[in-house]
Short mmCIF file of C-alpha atoms in Angstrom, two decimals:
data_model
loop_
_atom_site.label_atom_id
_atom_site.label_comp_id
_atom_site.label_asym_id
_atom_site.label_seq_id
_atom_site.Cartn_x
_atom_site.Cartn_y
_atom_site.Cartn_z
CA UNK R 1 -59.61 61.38 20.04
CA UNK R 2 -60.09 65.18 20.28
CA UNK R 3 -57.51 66.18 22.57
CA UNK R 4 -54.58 63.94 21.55
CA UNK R 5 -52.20 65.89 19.50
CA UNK R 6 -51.90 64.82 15.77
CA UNK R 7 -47.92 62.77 15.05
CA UNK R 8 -46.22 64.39 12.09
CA UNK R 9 -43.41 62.27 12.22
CA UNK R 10 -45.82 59.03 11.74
CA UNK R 11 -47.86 61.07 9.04
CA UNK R 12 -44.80 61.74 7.19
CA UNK R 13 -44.08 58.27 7.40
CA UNK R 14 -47.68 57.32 5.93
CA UNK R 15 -47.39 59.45 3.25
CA UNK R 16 -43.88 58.98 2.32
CA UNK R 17 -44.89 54.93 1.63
CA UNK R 18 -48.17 55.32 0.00
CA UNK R 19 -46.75 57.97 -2.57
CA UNK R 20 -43.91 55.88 -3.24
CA UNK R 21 -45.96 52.46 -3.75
CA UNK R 22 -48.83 54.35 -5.81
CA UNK R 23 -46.09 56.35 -8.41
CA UNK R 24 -44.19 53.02 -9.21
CA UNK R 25 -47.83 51.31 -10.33
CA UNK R 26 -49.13 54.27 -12.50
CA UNK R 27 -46.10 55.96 -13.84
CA UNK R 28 -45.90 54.49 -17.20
CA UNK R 29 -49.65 55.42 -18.03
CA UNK R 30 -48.51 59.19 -16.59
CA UNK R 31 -45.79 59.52 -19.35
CA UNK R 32 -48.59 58.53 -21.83
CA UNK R 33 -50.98 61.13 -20.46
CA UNK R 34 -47.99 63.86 -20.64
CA UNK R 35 -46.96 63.11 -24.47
CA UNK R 36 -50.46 63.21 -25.67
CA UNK R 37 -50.97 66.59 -23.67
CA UNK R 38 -48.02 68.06 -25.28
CA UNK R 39 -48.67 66.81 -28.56
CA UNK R 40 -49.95 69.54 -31.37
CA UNK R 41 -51.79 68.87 -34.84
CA UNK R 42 -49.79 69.56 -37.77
CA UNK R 43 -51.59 69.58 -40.85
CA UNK R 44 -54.43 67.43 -39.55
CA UNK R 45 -51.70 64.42 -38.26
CA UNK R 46 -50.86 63.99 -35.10
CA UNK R 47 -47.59 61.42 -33.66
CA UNK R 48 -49.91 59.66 -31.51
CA UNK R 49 -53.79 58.72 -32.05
CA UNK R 50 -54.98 57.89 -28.57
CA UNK R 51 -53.33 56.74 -25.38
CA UNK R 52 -52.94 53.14 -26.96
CA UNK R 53 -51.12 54.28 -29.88
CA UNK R 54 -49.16 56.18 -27.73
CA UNK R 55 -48.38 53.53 -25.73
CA UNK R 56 -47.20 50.88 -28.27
CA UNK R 57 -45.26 53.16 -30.37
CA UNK R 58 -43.48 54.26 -27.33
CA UNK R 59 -42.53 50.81 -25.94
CA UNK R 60 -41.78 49.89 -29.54
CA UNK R 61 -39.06 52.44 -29.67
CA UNK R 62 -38.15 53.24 -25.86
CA UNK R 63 -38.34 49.90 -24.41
CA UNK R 64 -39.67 48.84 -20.64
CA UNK R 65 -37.31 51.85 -19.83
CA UNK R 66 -38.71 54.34 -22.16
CA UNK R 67 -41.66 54.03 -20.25
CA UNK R 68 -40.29 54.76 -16.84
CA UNK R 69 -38.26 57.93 -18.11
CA UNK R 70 -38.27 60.70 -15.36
CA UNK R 71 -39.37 57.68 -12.49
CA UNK R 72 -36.32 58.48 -10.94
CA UNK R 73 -37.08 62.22 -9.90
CA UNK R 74 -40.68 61.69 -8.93
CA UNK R 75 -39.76 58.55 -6.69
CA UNK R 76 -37.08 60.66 -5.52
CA UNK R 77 -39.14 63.67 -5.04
CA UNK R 78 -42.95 61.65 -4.43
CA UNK R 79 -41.40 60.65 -0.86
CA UNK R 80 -41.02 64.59 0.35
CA UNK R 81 -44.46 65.69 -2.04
CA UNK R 82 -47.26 63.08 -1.25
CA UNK R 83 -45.81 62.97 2.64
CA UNK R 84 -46.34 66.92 3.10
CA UNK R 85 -49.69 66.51 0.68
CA UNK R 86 -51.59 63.75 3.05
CA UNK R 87 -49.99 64.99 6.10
CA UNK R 88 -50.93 68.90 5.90
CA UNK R 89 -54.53 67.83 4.85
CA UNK R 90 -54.67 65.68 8.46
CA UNK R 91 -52.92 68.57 10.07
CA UNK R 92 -55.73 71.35 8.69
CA UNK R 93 -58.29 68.58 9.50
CA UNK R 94 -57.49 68.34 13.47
CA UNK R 95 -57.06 72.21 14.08
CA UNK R 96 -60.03 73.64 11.73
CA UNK R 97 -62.42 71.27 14.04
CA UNK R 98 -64.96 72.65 16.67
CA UNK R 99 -64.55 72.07 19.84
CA UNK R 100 -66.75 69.12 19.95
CA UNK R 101 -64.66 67.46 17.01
CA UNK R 102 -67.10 68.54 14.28
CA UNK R 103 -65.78 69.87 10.96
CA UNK R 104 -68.13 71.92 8.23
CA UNK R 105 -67.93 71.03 5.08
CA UNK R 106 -66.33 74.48 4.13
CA UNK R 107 -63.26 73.95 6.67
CA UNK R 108 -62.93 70.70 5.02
CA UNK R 109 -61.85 71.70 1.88
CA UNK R 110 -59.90 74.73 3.54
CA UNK R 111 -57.89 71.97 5.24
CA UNK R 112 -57.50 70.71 1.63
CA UNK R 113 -56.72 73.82 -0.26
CA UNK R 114 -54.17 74.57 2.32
CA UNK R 115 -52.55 71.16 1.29
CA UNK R 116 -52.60 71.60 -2.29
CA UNK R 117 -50.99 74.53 -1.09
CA UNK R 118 -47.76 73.37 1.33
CA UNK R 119 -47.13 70.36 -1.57
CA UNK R 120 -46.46 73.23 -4.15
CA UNK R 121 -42.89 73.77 -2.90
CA UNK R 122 -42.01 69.77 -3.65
CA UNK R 123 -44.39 69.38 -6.36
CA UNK R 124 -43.97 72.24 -8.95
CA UNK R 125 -39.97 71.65 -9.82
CA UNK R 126 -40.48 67.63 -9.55
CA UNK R 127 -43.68 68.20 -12.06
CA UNK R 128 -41.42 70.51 -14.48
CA UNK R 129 -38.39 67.92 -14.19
CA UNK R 130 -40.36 64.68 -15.11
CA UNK R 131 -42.42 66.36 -17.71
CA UNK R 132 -39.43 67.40 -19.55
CA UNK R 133 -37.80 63.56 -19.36
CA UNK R 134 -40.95 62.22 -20.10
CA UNK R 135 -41.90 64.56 -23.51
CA UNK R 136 -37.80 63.79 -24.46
CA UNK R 137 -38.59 60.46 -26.81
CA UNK R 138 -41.96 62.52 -28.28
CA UNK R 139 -39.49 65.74 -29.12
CA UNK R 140 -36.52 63.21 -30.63
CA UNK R 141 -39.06 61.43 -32.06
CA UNK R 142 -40.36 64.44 -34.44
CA UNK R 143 -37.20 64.34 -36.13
CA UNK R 144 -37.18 68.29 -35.55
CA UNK R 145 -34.86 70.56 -33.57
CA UNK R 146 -35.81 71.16 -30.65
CA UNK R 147 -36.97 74.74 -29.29
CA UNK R 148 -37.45 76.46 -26.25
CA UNK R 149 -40.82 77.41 -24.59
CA UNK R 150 -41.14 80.88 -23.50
CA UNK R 151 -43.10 80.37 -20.62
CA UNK R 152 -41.68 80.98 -16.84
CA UNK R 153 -44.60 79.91 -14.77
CA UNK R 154 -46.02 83.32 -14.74
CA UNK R 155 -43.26 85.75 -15.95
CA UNK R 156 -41.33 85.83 -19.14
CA UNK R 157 -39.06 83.98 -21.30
CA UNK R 158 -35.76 82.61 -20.90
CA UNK R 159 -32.51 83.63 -21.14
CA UNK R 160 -30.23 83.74 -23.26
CA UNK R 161 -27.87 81.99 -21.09
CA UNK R 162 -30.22 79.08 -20.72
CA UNK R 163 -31.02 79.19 -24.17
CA UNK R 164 -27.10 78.58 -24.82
CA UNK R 165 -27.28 75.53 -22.77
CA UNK R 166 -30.20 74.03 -23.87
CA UNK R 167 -29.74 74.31 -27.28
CA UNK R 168 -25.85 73.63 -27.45
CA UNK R 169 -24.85 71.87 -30.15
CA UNK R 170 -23.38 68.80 -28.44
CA UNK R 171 -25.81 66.50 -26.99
CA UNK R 172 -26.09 65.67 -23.51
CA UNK R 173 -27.80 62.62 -21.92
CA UNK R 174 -30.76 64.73 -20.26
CA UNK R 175 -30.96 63.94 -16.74
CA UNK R 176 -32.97 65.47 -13.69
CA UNK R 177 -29.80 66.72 -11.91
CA UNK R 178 -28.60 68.11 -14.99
CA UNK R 179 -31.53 70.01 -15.89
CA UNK R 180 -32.34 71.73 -12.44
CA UNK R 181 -28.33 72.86 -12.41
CA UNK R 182 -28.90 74.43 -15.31
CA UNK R 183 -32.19 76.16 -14.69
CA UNK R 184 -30.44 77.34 -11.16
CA UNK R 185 -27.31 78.40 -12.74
CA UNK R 186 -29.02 80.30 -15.17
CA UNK R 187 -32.36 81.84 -13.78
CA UNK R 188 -32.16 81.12 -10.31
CA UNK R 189 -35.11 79.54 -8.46
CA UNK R 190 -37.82 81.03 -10.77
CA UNK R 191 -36.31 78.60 -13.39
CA UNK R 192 -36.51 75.71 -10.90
CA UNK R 193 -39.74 77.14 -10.13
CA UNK R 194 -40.89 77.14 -13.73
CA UNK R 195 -44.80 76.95 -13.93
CA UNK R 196 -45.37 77.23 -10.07
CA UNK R 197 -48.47 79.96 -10.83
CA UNK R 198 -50.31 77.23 -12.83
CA UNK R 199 -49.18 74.27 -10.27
CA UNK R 200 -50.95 76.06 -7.45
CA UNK R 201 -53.94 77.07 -9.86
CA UNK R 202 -54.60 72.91 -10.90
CA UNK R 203 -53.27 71.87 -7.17
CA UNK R 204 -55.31 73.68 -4.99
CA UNK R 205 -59.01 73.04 -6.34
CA UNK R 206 -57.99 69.63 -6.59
CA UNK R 207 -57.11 69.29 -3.33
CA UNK R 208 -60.52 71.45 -1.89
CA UNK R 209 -62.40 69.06 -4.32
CA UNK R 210 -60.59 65.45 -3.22
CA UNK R 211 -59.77 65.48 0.54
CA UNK R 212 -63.49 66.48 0.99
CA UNK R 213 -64.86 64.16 -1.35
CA UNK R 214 -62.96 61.18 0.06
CA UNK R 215 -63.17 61.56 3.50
CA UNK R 216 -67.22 61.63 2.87
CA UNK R 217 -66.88 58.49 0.67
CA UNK R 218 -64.37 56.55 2.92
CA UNK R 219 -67.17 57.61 6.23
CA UNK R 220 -69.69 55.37 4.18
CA UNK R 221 -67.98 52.10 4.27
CA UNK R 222 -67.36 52.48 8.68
CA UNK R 223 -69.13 49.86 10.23
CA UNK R 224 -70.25 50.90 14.27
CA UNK R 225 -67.89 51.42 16.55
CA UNK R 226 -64.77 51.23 13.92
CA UNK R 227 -62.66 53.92 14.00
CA UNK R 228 -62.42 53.94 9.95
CA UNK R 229 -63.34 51.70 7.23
CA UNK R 230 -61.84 48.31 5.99
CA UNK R 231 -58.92 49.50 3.63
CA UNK R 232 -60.53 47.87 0.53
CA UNK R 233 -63.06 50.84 1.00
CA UNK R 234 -60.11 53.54 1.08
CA UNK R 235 -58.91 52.15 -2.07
CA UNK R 236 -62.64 52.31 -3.58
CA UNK R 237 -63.10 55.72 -1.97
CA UNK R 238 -59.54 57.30 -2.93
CA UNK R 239 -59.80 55.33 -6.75
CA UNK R 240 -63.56 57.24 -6.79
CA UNK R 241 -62.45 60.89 -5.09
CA UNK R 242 -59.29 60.94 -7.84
CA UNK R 243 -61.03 60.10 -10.66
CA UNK R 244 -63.63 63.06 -10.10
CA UNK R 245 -61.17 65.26 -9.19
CA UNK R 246 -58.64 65.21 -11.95
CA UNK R 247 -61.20 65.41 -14.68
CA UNK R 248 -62.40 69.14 -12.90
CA UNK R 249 -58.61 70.13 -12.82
CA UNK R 250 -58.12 68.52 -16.53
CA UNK R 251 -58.12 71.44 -18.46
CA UNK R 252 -55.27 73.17 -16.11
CA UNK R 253 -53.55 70.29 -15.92
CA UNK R 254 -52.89 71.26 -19.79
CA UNK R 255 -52.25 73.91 -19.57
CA UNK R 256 -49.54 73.44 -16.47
CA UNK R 257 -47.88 70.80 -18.63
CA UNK R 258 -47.53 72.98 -21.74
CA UNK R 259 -46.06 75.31 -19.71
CA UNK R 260 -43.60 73.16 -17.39
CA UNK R 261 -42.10 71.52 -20.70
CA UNK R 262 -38.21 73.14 -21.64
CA UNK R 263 -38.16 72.10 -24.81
CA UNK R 264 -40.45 71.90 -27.95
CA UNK R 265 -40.60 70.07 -31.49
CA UNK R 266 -39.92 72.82 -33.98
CA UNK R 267 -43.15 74.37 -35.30
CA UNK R 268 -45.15 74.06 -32.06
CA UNK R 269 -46.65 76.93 -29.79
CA UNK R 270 -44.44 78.81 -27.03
CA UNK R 271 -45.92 79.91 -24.01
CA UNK R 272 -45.66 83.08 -22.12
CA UNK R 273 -47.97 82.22 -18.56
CA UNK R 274 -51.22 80.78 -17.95
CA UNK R 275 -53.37 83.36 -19.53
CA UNK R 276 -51.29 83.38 -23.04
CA UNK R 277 -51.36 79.34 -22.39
CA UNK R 278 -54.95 79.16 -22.50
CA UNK R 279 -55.79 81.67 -25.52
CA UNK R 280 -53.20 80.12 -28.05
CA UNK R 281 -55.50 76.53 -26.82
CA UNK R 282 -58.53 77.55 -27.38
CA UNK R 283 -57.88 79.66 -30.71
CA UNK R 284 -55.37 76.94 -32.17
CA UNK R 285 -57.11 73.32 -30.94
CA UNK R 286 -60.37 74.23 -29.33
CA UNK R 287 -61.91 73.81 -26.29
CA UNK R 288 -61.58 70.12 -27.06
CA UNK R 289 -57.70 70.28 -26.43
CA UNK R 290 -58.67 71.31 -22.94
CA UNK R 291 -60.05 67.18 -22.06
CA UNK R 292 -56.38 66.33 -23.65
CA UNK R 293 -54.91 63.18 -21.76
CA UNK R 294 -58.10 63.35 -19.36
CA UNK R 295 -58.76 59.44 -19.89
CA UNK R 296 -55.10 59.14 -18.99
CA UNK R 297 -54.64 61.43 -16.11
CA UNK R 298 -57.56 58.95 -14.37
CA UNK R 299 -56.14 56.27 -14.81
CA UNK R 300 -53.11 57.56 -13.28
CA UNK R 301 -55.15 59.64 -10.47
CA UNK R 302 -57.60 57.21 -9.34
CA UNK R 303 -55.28 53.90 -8.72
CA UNK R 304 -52.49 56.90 -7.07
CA UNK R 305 -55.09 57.94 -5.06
CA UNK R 306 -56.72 54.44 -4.29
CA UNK R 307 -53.78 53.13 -3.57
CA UNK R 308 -52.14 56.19 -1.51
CA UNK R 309 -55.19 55.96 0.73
CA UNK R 310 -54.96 52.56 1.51
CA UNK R 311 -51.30 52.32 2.16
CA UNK R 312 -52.01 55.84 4.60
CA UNK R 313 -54.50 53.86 6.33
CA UNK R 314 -52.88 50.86 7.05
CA UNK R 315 -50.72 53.24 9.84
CA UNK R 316 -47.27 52.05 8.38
CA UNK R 317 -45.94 54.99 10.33
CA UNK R 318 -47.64 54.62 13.60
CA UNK R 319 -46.60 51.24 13.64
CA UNK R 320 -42.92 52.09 13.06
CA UNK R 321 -43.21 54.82 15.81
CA UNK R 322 -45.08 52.37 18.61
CA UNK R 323 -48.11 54.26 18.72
CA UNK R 324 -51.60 54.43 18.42
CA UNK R 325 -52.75 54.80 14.75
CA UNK R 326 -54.39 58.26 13.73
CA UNK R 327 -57.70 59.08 11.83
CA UNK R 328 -58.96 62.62 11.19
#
């Protein structure tokens, strides 16, 4: 297995499939985790009281298709994201080896940090996109205008121009396509790119934390002379690897999605970068506010993962391609 060269194509493949099949289970408890993340106290109330409440008054007032708002984009967008994410990870694996196939613990999550890395070009504008949709029926919902958050990822506040658009007095029916035009037209990539510094920042030690993790947990359930474990066991290992993981990255995951959201209820913080993010938390909510969604965000991680991992290892792609199926 050492010196046969790793297939992209049937990687791509792998991971294009499992992100696709994992979004469409979890997505509805995603929007829930967003809303509650973005949610602020006002005078001691808050819209929603826990990811239940959430959840029913959402569906009450949205419908089955209120809680699939912004699936489009991330199915869209999953494909290109999770297939880069799972197959740069197998790609660091098989080159960061010794030459007698062994691979330290250290270059193990190097081979996953370098994957949270190469997903950040998918994953950053397809994260800013579907939080936006998603957050929509919480802003409408406030009865409030609606205004603009003054964070750019790491750099400064809108423009006017984009300020224009997004608050014209019209309505439009928000849509993905839409809203990246706009950000383009207006700000270039940076707008597209909105939030990218904190991406990378929840991304990459999730990554270095997970691939590790699961590929130790996934060894456990090999019986002799298999070549990986019974794909009941990737499920249990990925369901395990994501749940640890995205409670570690919770509190950036916060603070990404404050950021990555366009538009706010009137009344609530604006955001200028991760730093100014993170302060205006901690002074205005408390370190609690940090755990926000966290129940949520497992739920969503932990089947994603589980079931990501299993669909990888079944070898859709190989099988497509005719060849030999992969495991690094």
């Amino acid at each position: 297995m050492a010196d046969k060269e790793i297939s992209l194509p049937a990687k791509l493949i792998n991971g294009a499939v499992a992100g696709i099949v994992g979004v469409s289970c979890v997505f509805p408890i995603d929007l829930v985790k967003t809303r509650l993340q973005n949610q602020e106290s006002k005078d001691g109330q808050k819209m929603y009281k826990n990811m239940r409440d959430c959840f029913v008054k959402t569906f009450r007032k949205e419908g089955f298709r209120g809680m699939y708002k912004g699936a489009g984009v991330n199915l869209v967008l999953i494909t290109p994201e999770k297939a880069i994410k799972l197959t740069a990870n197998d790609y660091f694996r098989f080159y960061l080896r010794s030459d007698k196939g062994h691979l330290p613990l250290y270059r193990e999550m190097l081979a996953g940090g370098g994957a949270g890395l190469c997903q950040m070009i998918v994953t950053s504008p397809m994260e800013m996109l579907k939080i936006t949709l998603q957050d929509a029926g919480r802003i409408s919902t406030t009865g409030q205008g609606p205004q603009l958050s003054s964070a750019g990822g790491l750099s400064a506040a809108p423009s006017r121009a984009f300020s224009a658009v997004a608050m014209a007095a019209t309505p439009q029916r928000m849509s993905a396509l839409r809203i990246a035009y706009d950000l383009f037209r207006t700000k270039g990539l940076s707008g597209v790119y909105r939030g990218a510094g904190a991406t990378l920042l929840r991304d990459i030690p999730f990554s270095m934390i997970y691939f590790p993790l699961f590929a130790h947990l996934n060894h456990l359930g090999k019986s002799e002379g298999s070549p990986t474990s019974p794909f009941y066991w990737s499920f249990s290992s990925g369901c395990l690897a994501g749940c640890i993981s995205s409670v570690m990255v919770n509190p950036m995951d916060v603070v990404k999605t404050r950021i990555q959201v366009l538009k706010r209820a009137q009344g609530e913080q604006t955001y200028n970068g991760v730093v100014d993010c993170a302060r205006k938390i901690w002074v205005a909510e408390g370190p609690s506010a940090f755990m926000k969604g966290a129940w949520c965000r497992v739920l969503v991680i932990a089947p994603l993962f589980g079931i990501a991992q299993m669909v990888y290892y079944f070898g859709v792609g190989e099988y497509v391609l005719g060849i030999e199926r992969q495991y690094y």
